Amino acid sequence: MSHKQAGGPAGESAADWCLYQLNGAAEFEVSEGIARAAAMQASPHCPANVPQPSSEEVTSGADIISTVEFNHTGELLATGDKGGRVVIFQREPESKNEPYNQGEYNVYSTFQSHEPEFDYLKSLEIEEKINKIKWLPQQNAAHSLLSTNDKTIKLWKITERDKRPEGYNLKDEEGKLKDLSTVTSLQVPVLKPMDLMVEVTPRRIFANGHTYHVNSISVNSDCETYMSADDLRINLWHLAITDRSFNIVDIKPANMEDLTEVITASEFHPHHCNLFVYSSSKGSLRLCDMRASALCDKHSKLYEEPEDPSNRSFFSEIISSVSDVKFSHSGRYMLTRDYLTVKVWDLNMETKPVETYQVHDYLRSKLCSLYENDCIFDKFECAWNGSDRWMK
């Protein structure tokens, strides 16, 4: 992980990273499964029937984290792993003794989001690995998030319960119906305190919308729709409708031999519900306006930096592929990540980025070795901090 300050000279660093919290045993070889199991068992909100990772899952890497996502306030942190599980961490309140020290994150809830599936029509296994998690803006006391594997997107609702009703007229304490002949008077049920319980319930399942692997999801600022993208298409979904979606981008050619690029990431504008951007494996960004056309195959703006012929090599096309794109909170800038650099784009300037930061410049001399062991195809993400001053 690297960090830069937006607006400062490239290479200048004014902040240092430090270890803030570690869940699990601090050993040289940390077993992800053991670490997470220890964290869950230490949580006061973790139910007894939580599925714990087995030794086979740890050995196979099923417990390796594949995606992380903070909610909008930073109070909750959701992590998804290769085993299809989602673990939610909650930040504890600030200590009175240390009012300026933010509390640590402890396990809040954990649940199985996806299971392995098999597509019998195409004879393909669909693994349970969580590709992306996105929190929905909080509308009430409950929290909601979207999680997706390669094919299926699910909407989950997270609620807290610290009271239970008692004193039903027709049910006993175990919830069984009473003998009506024994009911001689009416009573008003009352709420009694109970230990805090976090309940996670599935609300929607959005399936059969993608032929290729889903690589990104993004919630719209209207809080009613979201989009999901795979290698060749972007679909627009309504959060209340699961059986259909609207295709807004389709770059699949009539002949697959003519395919020259794929979609790598997409995101809605934070303020304008009609604008979204998607990146491609050619290193370009396309800003689309859904008011101009229902099918946004023709972009409104194209952001692309001309390649320097002197730096052209066999690996140029691979390392120029944009693996992630994020709008700033203000909506004025876009942050992109490719293999070696982080770039900041101004929405009003399409010709070149306003800032370019070399992240892994020392790897330029090692691209051949990275290609041989497939590490050159690793994907990296990027993010803005809350004030848009820092990026990582």
mmCIF file of C-alpha atoms in Angstrom:
data_model
loop_
_atom_site.group_PDB
_atom_site.id
_atom_site.type_symbol
_atom_site.label_atom_id
_atom_site.label_comp_id
_atom_site.label_asym_id
_atom_site.label_seq_id
_atom_site.Cartn_x
_atom_site.Cartn_y
_atom_site.Cartn_z
ATOM 1 C CA MET A 1 0.000 0.000 0.000
ATOM 2 C CA SER A 2 1.245 3.459 -0.857
ATOM 3 C CA HIS A 3 -0.084 6.933 -0.195
ATOM 4 C CA LYS A 4 0.169 10.340 -1.846
ATOM 5 C CA GLN A 5 -1.091 13.823 -1.095
ATOM 6 C CA ALA A 6 -3.211 15.272 -3.865
ATOM 7 C CA GLY A 7 -1.842 18.534 -5.167
ATOM 8 C CA GLY A 8 1.699 17.964 -3.921
ATOM 9 C CA PRO A 9 4.829 17.222 -5.920
ATOM 10 C CA ALA A 10 5.140 13.667 -7.145
ATOM 11 C CA GLY A 11 7.171 11.538 -4.802
ATOM 12 C CA GLU A 12 6.713 13.885 -1.817
ATOM 13 C CA SER A 13 5.387 12.075 1.230
ATOM 14 C CA ALA A 14 4.093 13.977 4.249
ATOM 15 C CA ALA A 15 2.531 11.075 6.135
ATOM 16 C CA ASP A 16 3.736 7.759 7.456
ATOM 17 C CA TRP A 17 1.857 4.496 7.725
ATOM 18 C CA CYS A 18 1.881 2.677 11.046
ATOM 19 C CA LEU A 19 0.293 -0.531 12.285
ATOM 20 C CA TYR A 20 -2.945 0.413 14.051
ATOM 21 C CA GLN A 21 -4.569 -2.921 14.821
ATOM 22 C CA LEU A 22 -3.978 -6.632 14.278
ATOM 23 C CA ASN A 23 -6.562 -9.362 14.790
ATOM 24 C CA GLY A 24 -5.101 -12.751 15.544
ATOM 25 C CA ALA A 25 -1.675 -13.981 16.532
ATOM 26 C CA ALA A 26 1.184 -11.649 15.566
ATOM 27 C CA GLU A 27 3.453 -14.365 14.197
ATOM 28 C CA PHE A 28 5.808 -14.338 11.261
ATOM 29 C CA GLU A 29 3.564 -16.562 9.178
ATOM 30 C CA VAL A 30 0.042 -15.389 9.936
ATOM 31 C CA SER A 31 -2.657 -17.876 9.052
ATOM 32 C CA GLU A 32 -5.582 -15.841 7.765
ATOM 33 C CA GLY A 33 -8.098 -18.455 8.875
ATOM 34 C CA ILE A 34 -6.749 -18.701 12.417
ATOM 35 C CA ALA A 35 -6.537 -14.916 12.726
ATOM 36 C CA ARG A 36 -10.122 -14.343 11.658
ATOM 37 C CA ALA A 37 -11.436 -17.244 13.739
ATOM 38 C CA ALA A 38 -9.726 -15.821 16.809
ATOM 39 C CA ALA A 39 -11.165 -12.374 16.094
ATOM 40 C CA MET A 40 -14.682 -13.751 15.694
ATOM 41 C CA GLN A 41 -14.511 -15.829 18.848
ATOM 42 C CA ALA A 42 -13.384 -12.739 20.777
ATOM 43 C CA SER A 43 -16.340 -10.690 19.572
ATOM 44 C CA PRO A 44 -19.138 -10.070 22.079
ATOM 45 C CA HIS A 45 -21.731 -9.918 19.254
ATOM 46 C CA CYS A 46 -20.681 -13.099 17.446
ATOM 47 C CA PRO A 47 -23.408 -15.798 17.639
ATOM 48 C CA ALA A 48 -22.454 -19.322 18.638
ATOM 49 C CA ASN A 49 -23.586 -20.781 15.317
ATOM 50 C CA VAL A 50 -21.251 -18.658 13.176
ATOM 51 C CA PRO A 51 -19.547 -20.863 10.534
ATOM 52 C CA GLN A 52 -15.895 -21.088 11.546
ATOM 53 C CA PRO A 53 -13.232 -21.778 8.896
ATOM 54 C CA SER A 54 -12.060 -25.370 8.861
ATOM 55 C CA SER A 55 -8.444 -26.455 8.471
ATOM 56 C CA GLU A 56 -9.224 -27.503 4.880
ATOM 57 C CA GLU A 57 -10.561 -24.019 4.100
ATOM 58 C CA VAL A 58 -7.484 -22.371 5.594
ATOM 59 C CA THR A 59 -5.202 -24.661 3.606
ATOM 60 C CA SER A 60 -7.080 -23.985 0.364
ATOM 61 C CA GLY A 61 -6.997 -20.218 0.930
ATOM 62 C CA ALA A 62 -10.779 -19.897 1.303
ATOM 63 C CA ASP A 63 -10.278 -17.521 4.220
ATOM 64 C CA ILE A 64 -8.049 -15.072 2.348
ATOM 65 C CA ILE A 65 -9.655 -11.619 2.165
ATOM 66 C CA SER A 66 -10.636 -10.657 -1.393
ATOM 67 C CA THR A 67 -12.297 -7.258 -0.841
ATOM 68 C CA VAL A 68 -12.795 -4.624 1.877
ATOM 69 C CA GLU A 69 -15.202 -1.699 2.091
ATOM 70 C CA PHE A 70 -15.919 0.958 4.741
ATOM 71 C CA ASN A 71 -19.434 2.276 5.129
ATOM 72 C CA HIS A 72 -20.081 5.978 4.602
ATOM 73 C CA THR A 73 -19.332 6.984 8.196
ATOM 74 C CA GLY A 74 -16.324 4.717 8.688
ATOM 75 C CA GLU A 75 -17.958 3.062 11.707
ATOM 76 C CA LEU A 76 -18.297 -0.280 9.934
ATOM 77 C CA LEU A 77 -15.799 -2.196 7.822
ATOM 78 C CA ALA A 78 -16.939 -5.134 5.693
ATOM 79 C CA THR A 79 -14.510 -7.740 4.387
ATOM 80 C CA GLY A 80 -15.254 -10.506 1.922
ATOM 81 C CA ASP A 81 -13.116 -13.605 1.464
ATOM 82 C CA LYS A 82 -12.543 -16.347 -1.070
ATOM 83 C CA GLY A 83 -14.797 -18.679 0.897
ATOM 84 C CA GLY A 84 -17.865 -16.513 0.221
ATOM 85 C CA ARG A 85 -18.083 -15.121 3.757
ATOM 86 C CA VAL A 86 -18.573 -11.506 4.798
ATOM 87 C CA VAL A 87 -17.187 -10.299 8.144
ATOM 88 C CA ILE A 88 -18.285 -6.888 9.425
ATOM 89 C CA PHE A 89 -16.121 -5.018 11.924
ATOM 90 C CA GLN A 90 -17.411 -2.161 14.076
ATOM 91 C CA ARG A 91 -15.322 0.656 15.520
ATOM 92 C CA GLU A 92 -15.613 0.875 19.272
ATOM 93 C CA PRO A 93 -16.414 4.264 20.877
ATOM 94 C CA GLU A 94 -13.576 6.572 21.833
ATOM 95 C CA SER A 95 -12.104 6.029 25.276
ATOM 96 C CA LYS A 96 -12.682 8.738 27.883
ATOM 97 C CA ASN A 97 -9.041 8.426 28.908
ATOM 98 C CA GLU A 98 -7.924 8.928 25.294
ATOM 99 C CA PRO A 99 -10.542 11.175 23.664
ATOM 100 C CA TYR A 100 -8.474 11.746 20.505
ATOM 101 C CA ASN A 101 -7.732 8.072 19.955
ATOM 102 C CA GLN A 102 -10.284 6.363 17.731
ATOM 103 C CA GLY A 103 -11.505 3.004 18.995
ATOM 104 C CA GLU A 104 -10.351 -0.292 17.566
ATOM 105 C CA TYR A 105 -12.433 -2.385 15.181
ATOM 106 C CA ASN A 106 -13.970 -5.552 16.613
ATOM 107 C CA VAL A 107 -16.035 -8.200 14.873
ATOM 108 C CA TYR A 108 -19.652 -7.051 14.650
ATOM 109 C CA SER A 109 -21.190 -9.814 12.561
ATOM 110 C CA THR A 110 -20.246 -12.528 10.099
ATOM 111 C CA PHE A 111 -22.335 -14.451 7.606
ATOM 112 C CA GLN A 112 -22.088 -16.708 4.570
ATOM 113 C CA SER A 113 -22.919 -14.567 1.562
ATOM 114 C CA HIS A 114 -22.285 -16.893 -1.379
ATOM 115 C CA GLU A 115 -21.959 -20.622 -1.927
ATOM 116 C CA PRO A 116 -20.159 -22.441 -4.764
ATOM 117 C CA GLU A 117 -22.457 -23.106 -7.711
ATOM 118 C CA PHE A 118 -22.341 -25.019 -10.976
ATOM 119 C CA ASP A 119 -23.703 -23.831 -14.316
ATOM 120 C CA TYR A 120 -24.944 -27.050 -15.915
ATOM 121 C CA LEU A 121 -25.727 -25.390 -19.249
ATOM 122 C CA LYS A 122 -22.125 -24.217 -19.695
ATOM 123 C CA SER A 123 -20.434 -26.846 -17.496
ATOM 124 C CA LEU A 124 -18.741 -24.122 -15.474
ATOM 125 C CA GLU A 125 -18.045 -23.903 -11.766
ATOM 126 C CA ILE A 126 -18.969 -20.573 -10.164
ATOM 127 C CA GLU A 127 -16.753 -20.013 -7.155
ATOM 128 C CA GLU A 128 -18.037 -18.364 -4.014
ATOM 129 C CA LYS A 129 -15.291 -15.721 -3.743
ATOM 130 C CA ILE A 130 -16.628 -12.237 -2.940
ATOM 131 C CA ASN A 131 -15.462 -9.855 -5.676
ATOM 132 C CA LYS A 132 -16.936 -6.594 -4.368
ATOM 133 C CA ILE A 133 -18.911 -5.177 -1.456
ATOM 134 C CA LYS A 134 -20.769 -1.864 -1.528
ATOM 135 C CA TRP A 135 -22.632 -0.217 1.340
ATOM 136 C CA LEU A 136 -25.907 1.553 0.653
ATOM 137 C CA PRO A 137 -26.475 4.988 2.234
ATOM 138 C CA GLN A 138 -28.128 4.467 5.609
ATOM 139 C CA GLN A 139 -31.829 5.387 5.569
ATOM 140 C CA ASN A 140 -32.823 4.200 9.065
ATOM 141 C CA ALA A 141 -31.393 2.270 11.997
ATOM 142 C CA ALA A 142 -30.570 -0.696 9.776
ATOM 143 C CA HIS A 143 -27.573 -1.021 7.461
ATOM 144 C CA SER A 144 -27.644 -2.501 3.949
ATOM 145 C CA LEU A 145 -24.901 -3.746 1.647
ATOM 146 C CA LEU A 146 -24.488 -5.396 -1.738
ATOM 147 C CA SER A 147 -22.095 -8.299 -2.214
ATOM 148 C CA THR A 148 -21.249 -10.115 -5.420
ATOM 149 C CA ASN A 149 -19.283 -13.070 -6.685
ATOM 150 C CA ASP A 150 -18.642 -13.689 -10.380
ATOM 151 C CA LYS A 151 -22.336 -13.984 -11.311
ATOM 152 C CA THR A 152 -24.793 -13.260 -8.501
ATOM 153 C CA ILE A 153 -25.371 -10.021 -6.556
ATOM 154 C CA LYS A 154 -27.103 -10.092 -3.177
ATOM 155 C CA LEU A 155 -28.628 -7.368 -1.007
ATOM 156 C CA TRP A 156 -28.252 -7.855 2.751
ATOM 157 C CA LYS A 157 -29.873 -6.038 5.676
ATOM 158 C CA ILE A 158 -28.039 -5.759 9.009
ATOM 159 C CA THR A 159 -30.116 -4.919 12.091
ATOM 160 C CA GLU A 160 -29.580 -4.835 15.852
ATOM 161 C CA ARG A 161 -31.950 -6.269 18.424
ATOM 162 C CA ASP A 162 -31.506 -5.664 22.154
ATOM 163 C CA LYS A 163 -35.139 -6.074 23.280
ATOM 164 C CA ARG A 164 -37.640 -8.885 22.918
ATOM 165 C CA PRO A 165 -41.430 -8.877 23.403
ATOM 166 C CA GLU A 166 -42.853 -10.916 26.255
ATOM 167 C CA GLY A 167 -46.367 -11.559 27.509
ATOM 168 C CA TYR A 168 -48.160 -12.758 24.368
ATOM 169 C CA ASN A 169 -51.775 -13.743 24.819
ATOM 170 C CA LEU A 170 -51.784 -16.754 22.513
ATOM 171 C CA LYS A 171 -48.150 -17.916 22.752
ATOM 172 C CA ASP A 172 -46.052 -19.170 25.610
ATOM 173 C CA GLU A 173 -42.430 -18.220 26.368
ATOM 174 C CA GLU A 174 -41.148 -20.785 23.851
ATOM 175 C CA GLY A 175 -43.341 -19.381 21.080
ATOM 176 C CA LYS A 176 -45.798 -22.289 21.011
ATOM 177 C CA LEU A 177 -49.539 -21.649 20.770
ATOM 178 C CA LYS A 178 -51.399 -21.894 24.058
ATOM 179 C CA ASP A 179 -54.536 -23.885 24.598
ATOM 180 C CA LEU A 180 -57.227 -21.279 23.941
ATOM 181 C CA SER A 181 -59.341 -22.675 26.744
ATOM 182 C CA THR A 182 -56.664 -21.607 29.235
ATOM 183 C CA VAL A 183 -56.665 -17.961 28.079
ATOM 184 C CA THR A 184 -58.960 -16.170 30.512
ATOM 185 C CA SER A 185 -57.674 -12.603 30.309
ATOM 186 C CA LEU A 186 -55.974 -10.219 27.925
ATOM 187 C CA GLN A 187 -52.539 -8.721 28.568
ATOM 188 C CA VAL A 188 -50.414 -6.154 26.807
ATOM 189 C CA PRO A 189 -47.049 -7.537 25.579
ATOM 190 C CA VAL A 190 -44.029 -5.628 26.881
ATOM 191 C CA LEU A 191 -40.450 -5.260 25.627
ATOM 192 C CA LYS A 192 -37.752 -6.681 27.874
ATOM 193 C CA PRO A 193 -34.005 -6.002 27.525
ATOM 194 C CA MET A 194 -31.840 -8.782 26.107
ATOM 195 C CA ASP A 195 -28.235 -9.278 25.019
ATOM 196 C CA LEU A 196 -27.423 -7.405 21.823
ATOM 197 C CA MET A 197 -28.013 -9.575 18.761
ATOM 198 C CA VAL A 198 -26.972 -8.607 15.230
ATOM 199 C CA GLU A 199 -29.223 -10.109 12.580
ATOM 200 C CA VAL A 200 -28.283 -10.340 8.906
ATOM 201 C CA THR A 201 -31.080 -11.170 6.493
ATOM 202 C CA PRO A 202 -31.026 -11.537 2.691
ATOM 203 C CA ARG A 203 -33.412 -9.059 1.050
ATOM 204 C CA ARG A 204 -32.792 -9.461 -2.681
ATOM 205 C CA ILE A 205 -30.905 -11.792 -5.015
ATOM 206 C CA PHE A 206 -29.996 -10.344 -8.434
ATOM 207 C CA ALA A 207 -29.062 -13.265 -10.676
ATOM 208 C CA ASN A 208 -28.771 -14.108 -14.382
ATOM 209 C CA GLY A 209 -27.697 -10.611 -15.334
ATOM 210 C CA HIS A 210 -24.161 -11.321 -16.527
ATOM 211 C CA THR A 211 -22.569 -13.741 -18.940
ATOM 212 C CA TYR A 212 -19.041 -12.815 -17.883
ATOM 213 C CA HIS A 213 -17.477 -12.279 -14.469
ATOM 214 C CA VAL A 214 -18.732 -9.285 -12.474
ATOM 215 C CA ASN A 215 -15.783 -7.004 -11.677
ATOM 216 C CA SER A 216 -17.468 -4.011 -10.035
ATOM 217 C CA ILE A 217 -20.725 -2.711 -8.578
ATOM 218 C CA SER A 218 -21.651 0.899 -7.775
ATOM 219 C CA VAL A 219 -24.657 2.391 -5.962
ATOM 220 C CA ASN A 220 -26.252 5.433 -7.569
ATOM 221 C CA SER A 221 -26.719 8.708 -5.716
ATOM 222 C CA ASP A 222 -30.506 8.371 -6.161
ATOM 223 C CA CYS A 223 -30.327 5.467 -3.645
ATOM 224 C CA GLU A 224 -32.743 3.504 -5.848
ATOM 225 C CA THR A 225 -30.518 2.005 -8.533
ATOM 226 C CA TYR A 226 -27.070 0.514 -8.905
ATOM 227 C CA MET A 227 -24.968 -0.793 -11.751
ATOM 228 C CA SER A 228 -22.847 -3.889 -12.185
ATOM 229 C CA ALA A 229 -20.116 -4.398 -14.759
ATOM 230 C CA ASP A 230 -18.453 -7.418 -16.305
ATOM 231 C CA ASP A 231 -15.800 -7.644 -19.016
ATOM 232 C CA LEU A 232 -18.100 -6.577 -21.850
ATOM 233 C CA ARG A 233 -21.336 -5.174 -20.417
ATOM 234 C CA ILE A 234 -22.675 -2.809 -17.754
ATOM 235 C CA ASN A 235 -26.187 -3.357 -16.365
ATOM 236 C CA LEU A 236 -28.428 -0.950 -14.467
ATOM 237 C CA TRP A 237 -30.548 -2.501 -11.700
ATOM 238 C CA HIS A 238 -33.345 -1.211 -9.503
ATOM 239 C CA LEU A 239 -32.865 -2.238 -5.878
ATOM 240 C CA ALA A 240 -36.490 -3.410 -5.672
ATOM 241 C CA ILE A 241 -36.528 -5.439 -8.904
ATOM 242 C CA THR A 242 -34.550 -8.674 -9.129
ATOM 243 C CA ASP A 243 -35.772 -10.382 -12.284
ATOM 244 C CA ARG A 244 -34.576 -7.855 -14.851
ATOM 245 C CA SER A 245 -31.923 -5.240 -15.485
ATOM 246 C CA PHE A 246 -31.257 -2.676 -18.200
ATOM 247 C CA ASN A 247 -28.122 -2.938 -20.304
ATOM 248 C CA ILE A 248 -26.520 0.519 -20.555
ATOM 249 C CA VAL A 249 -23.118 -0.399 -22.066
ATOM 250 C CA ASP A 250 -22.326 -3.266 -24.424
ATOM 251 C CA ILE A 251 -18.910 -3.416 -26.091
ATOM 252 C CA LYS A 252 -19.145 -7.032 -27.235
ATOM 253 C CA PRO A 253 -18.263 -7.193 -30.961
ATOM 254 C CA ALA A 254 -20.233 -9.266 -33.441
ATOM 255 C CA ASN A 255 -17.132 -11.405 -33.907
ATOM 256 C CA MET A 256 -15.198 -12.115 -30.704
ATOM 257 C CA GLU A 257 -11.984 -12.255 -32.748
ATOM 258 C CA ASP A 258 -12.364 -8.482 -33.174
ATOM 259 C CA LEU A 259 -12.313 -7.891 -29.417
ATOM 260 C CA THR A 260 -9.568 -5.398 -28.520
ATOM 261 C CA GLU A 261 -10.423 -4.272 -24.983
ATOM 262 C CA VAL A 262 -12.534 -5.168 -21.973
ATOM 263 C CA ILE A 263 -14.224 -3.229 -19.174
ATOM 264 C CA THR A 264 -12.192 -3.296 -15.965
ATOM 265 C CA ALA A 265 -14.151 -1.075 -13.528
ATOM 266 C CA SER A 266 -17.087 1.342 -13.358
ATOM 267 C CA GLU A 267 -18.522 3.860 -10.893
ATOM 268 C CA PHE A 268 -21.398 6.311 -10.610
ATOM 269 C CA HIS A 269 -20.766 10.017 -10.070
ATOM 270 C CA PRO A 270 -21.253 10.844 -6.362
ATOM 271 C CA HIS A 271 -23.750 13.670 -7.004
ATOM 272 C CA HIS A 272 -25.187 13.377 -10.534
ATOM 273 C CA CYS A 273 -27.268 10.223 -10.915
ATOM 274 C CA ASN A 274 -27.068 10.377 -14.714
ATOM 275 C CA LEU A 275 -23.256 10.265 -14.953
ATOM 276 C CA PHE A 276 -20.968 7.277 -14.647
ATOM 277 C CA VAL A 277 -17.470 6.337 -15.767
ATOM 278 C CA TYR A 278 -15.934 3.047 -16.815
ATOM 279 C CA SER A 279 -12.327 2.109 -17.472
ATOM 280 C CA SER A 280 -10.846 -0.276 -20.005
ATOM 281 C CA SER A 281 -7.865 -2.556 -20.424
ATOM 282 C CA LYS A 282 -6.426 -0.031 -22.903
ATOM 283 C CA GLY A 283 -5.956 2.547 -20.156
ATOM 284 C CA SER A 284 -8.806 4.814 -21.213
ATOM 285 C CA LEU A 285 -11.742 6.254 -19.252
ATOM 286 C CA ARG A 286 -15.175 6.880 -20.726
ATOM 287 C CA LEU A 287 -17.613 9.251 -19.052
ATOM 288 C CA CYS A 288 -21.207 8.505 -20.031
ATOM 289 C CA ASP A 289 -24.424 10.490 -19.608
ATOM 290 C CA MET A 290 -27.625 8.433 -19.418
ATOM 291 C CA ARG A 291 -29.655 11.487 -20.433
ATOM 292 C CA ALA A 292 -28.073 11.481 -23.890
ATOM 293 C CA SER A 293 -28.964 7.910 -24.807
ATOM 294 C CA ALA A 294 -30.497 4.843 -23.230
ATOM 295 C CA LEU A 295 -27.596 2.717 -24.496
ATOM 296 C CA CYS A 296 -24.397 4.529 -23.590
ATOM 297 C CA ASP A 297 -22.114 2.895 -26.156
ATOM 298 C CA LYS A 298 -21.182 6.388 -27.308
ATOM 299 C CA HIS A 299 -19.425 8.154 -24.483
ATOM 300 C CA SER A 300 -19.687 11.852 -23.631
ATOM 301 C CA LYS A 301 -15.985 12.236 -22.817
ATOM 302 C CA LEU A 302 -12.900 10.094 -23.385
ATOM 303 C CA TYR A 303 -9.929 10.442 -21.049
ATOM 304 C CA GLU A 304 -6.800 8.970 -22.535
ATOM 305 C CA GLU A 305 -3.131 9.841 -22.201
ATOM 306 C CA PRO A 306 -1.018 9.520 -25.373
ATOM 307 C CA GLU A 307 1.684 6.907 -25.020
ATOM 308 C CA ASP A 308 5.307 7.987 -25.103
ATOM 309 C CA PRO A 309 6.884 6.099 -28.056
ATOM 310 C CA SER A 310 10.233 5.969 -26.259
ATOM 311 C CA ASN A 311 8.698 3.919 -23.445
ATOM 312 C CA ARG A 312 6.912 1.482 -25.734
ATOM 313 C CA SER A 313 7.601 -2.170 -24.919
ATOM 314 C CA PHE A 314 6.066 -5.640 -25.035
ATOM 315 C CA PHE A 315 4.461 -5.024 -21.660
ATOM 316 C CA SER A 316 3.044 -1.549 -22.366
ATOM 317 C CA GLU A 317 -0.493 -2.680 -23.025
ATOM 318 C CA ILE A 318 -0.583 -4.912 -19.936
ATOM 319 C CA ILE A 319 0.718 -2.335 -17.453
ATOM 320 C CA SER A 320 -1.424 0.474 -18.881
ATOM 321 C CA SER A 321 -4.675 -1.389 -18.142
ATOM 322 C CA VAL A 322 -6.705 0.551 -15.563
ATOM 323 C CA SER A 323 -7.647 -1.772 -12.697
ATOM 324 C CA ASP A 324 -9.709 0.710 -10.659
ATOM 325 C CA VAL A 325 -11.350 4.129 -10.946
ATOM 326 C CA LYS A 326 -12.838 6.291 -8.177
ATOM 327 C CA PHE A 327 -14.569 9.676 -8.221
ATOM 328 C CA SER A 328 -13.462 12.173 -5.596
ATOM 329 C CA HIS A 329 -16.085 13.050 -2.997
ATOM 330 C CA SER A 330 -16.470 16.471 -4.611
ATOM 331 C CA GLY A 331 -17.109 14.853 -7.992
ATOM 332 C CA ARG A 332 -14.561 17.079 -9.729
ATOM 333 C CA TYR A 333 -11.737 14.539 -10.101
ATOM 334 C CA MET A 334 -11.206 10.885 -10.905
ATOM 335 C CA LEU A 335 -8.530 8.645 -9.456
ATOM 336 C CA THR A 336 -7.239 5.720 -11.519
ATOM 337 C CA ARG A 337 -4.823 2.904 -10.800
ATOM 338 C CA ASP A 338 -2.785 0.908 -13.268
ATOM 339 C CA TYR A 339 0.094 -1.457 -12.598
ATOM 340 C CA LEU A 340 2.799 1.144 -11.982
ATOM 341 C CA THR A 341 1.069 4.484 -11.466
ATOM 342 C CA VAL A 342 -1.779 6.360 -9.812
ATOM 343 C CA LYS A 343 -3.311 9.186 -11.858
ATOM 344 C CA VAL A 344 -5.651 12.055 -11.025
ATOM 345 C CA TRP A 345 -7.925 13.275 -13.820
ATOM 346 C CA ASP A 346 -9.895 16.508 -13.961
ATOM 347 C CA LEU A 347 -13.357 15.935 -15.447
ATOM 348 C CA ASN A 348 -12.865 19.097 -17.516
ATOM 349 C CA MET A 349 -9.562 17.993 -19.102
ATOM 350 C CA GLU A 350 -9.551 14.883 -21.287
ATOM 351 C CA THR A 351 -6.085 15.081 -22.846
ATOM 352 C CA LYS A 352 -3.937 14.081 -19.886
ATOM 353 C CA PRO A 353 -4.085 13.597 -16.108
ATOM 354 C CA VAL A 354 -3.416 16.566 -13.868
ATOM 355 C CA GLU A 355 -1.188 14.456 -11.613
ATOM 356 C CA THR A 356 0.713 11.195 -12.077
ATOM 357 C CA TYR A 357 2.385 9.324 -9.225
ATOM 358 C CA GLN A 358 4.899 6.542 -9.787
ATOM 359 C CA VAL A 359 4.003 3.785 -7.337
ATOM 360 C CA HIS A 360 6.045 0.778 -8.435
ATOM 361 C CA ASP A 361 8.608 2.400 -10.701
ATOM 362 C CA TYR A 362 11.324 0.066 -9.414
ATOM 363 C CA LEU A 363 9.463 -2.843 -11.045
ATOM 364 C CA ARG A 364 10.047 -1.588 -14.585
ATOM 365 C CA SER A 365 13.291 -3.535 -14.799
ATOM 366 C CA LYS A 366 11.570 -6.693 -13.519
ATOM 367 C CA LEU A 367 8.551 -6.852 -15.835
ATOM 368 C CA CYS A 368 9.854 -9.915 -17.651
ATOM 369 C CA SER A 369 10.064 -11.926 -14.435
ATOM 370 C CA LEU A 370 6.669 -10.646 -13.305
ATOM 371 C CA TYR A 371 5.199 -11.737 -16.620
ATOM 372 C CA GLU A 372 6.611 -15.239 -16.292
ATOM 373 C CA ASN A 373 5.036 -15.796 -12.862
ATOM 374 C CA ASP A 374 1.773 -13.987 -13.825
ATOM 375 C CA CYS A 375 2.246 -11.289 -11.161
ATOM 376 C CA ILE A 376 2.065 -8.654 -13.883
ATOM 377 C CA PHE A 377 -1.681 -9.387 -14.108
ATOM 378 C CA ASP A 378 -2.334 -8.515 -10.440
ATOM 379 C CA LYS A 379 -5.073 -5.934 -9.929
ATOM 380 C CA PHE A 380 -4.739 -3.002 -7.532
ATOM 381 C CA GLU A 381 -7.395 -0.681 -6.162
ATOM 382 C CA CYS A 382 -7.287 2.998 -5.209
ATOM 383 C CA ALA A 383 -9.238 5.282 -2.888
ATOM 384 C CA TRP A 384 -9.621 8.879 -1.714
ATOM 385 C CA ASN A 385 -9.681 9.890 1.905
ATOM 386 C CA GLY A 386 -12.692 11.800 3.273
ATOM 387 C CA SER A 387 -11.306 15.245 2.442
ATOM 388 C CA ASP A 388 -9.951 14.336 -1.043
ATOM 389 C CA ARG A 389 -6.489 15.437 0.083
ATOM 390 C CA TRP A 390 -4.972 11.971 0.261
ATOM 391 C CA MET A 391 -5.131 8.952 -1.985
ATOM 392 C CA LYS A 392 -3.975 5.386 -1.683
#
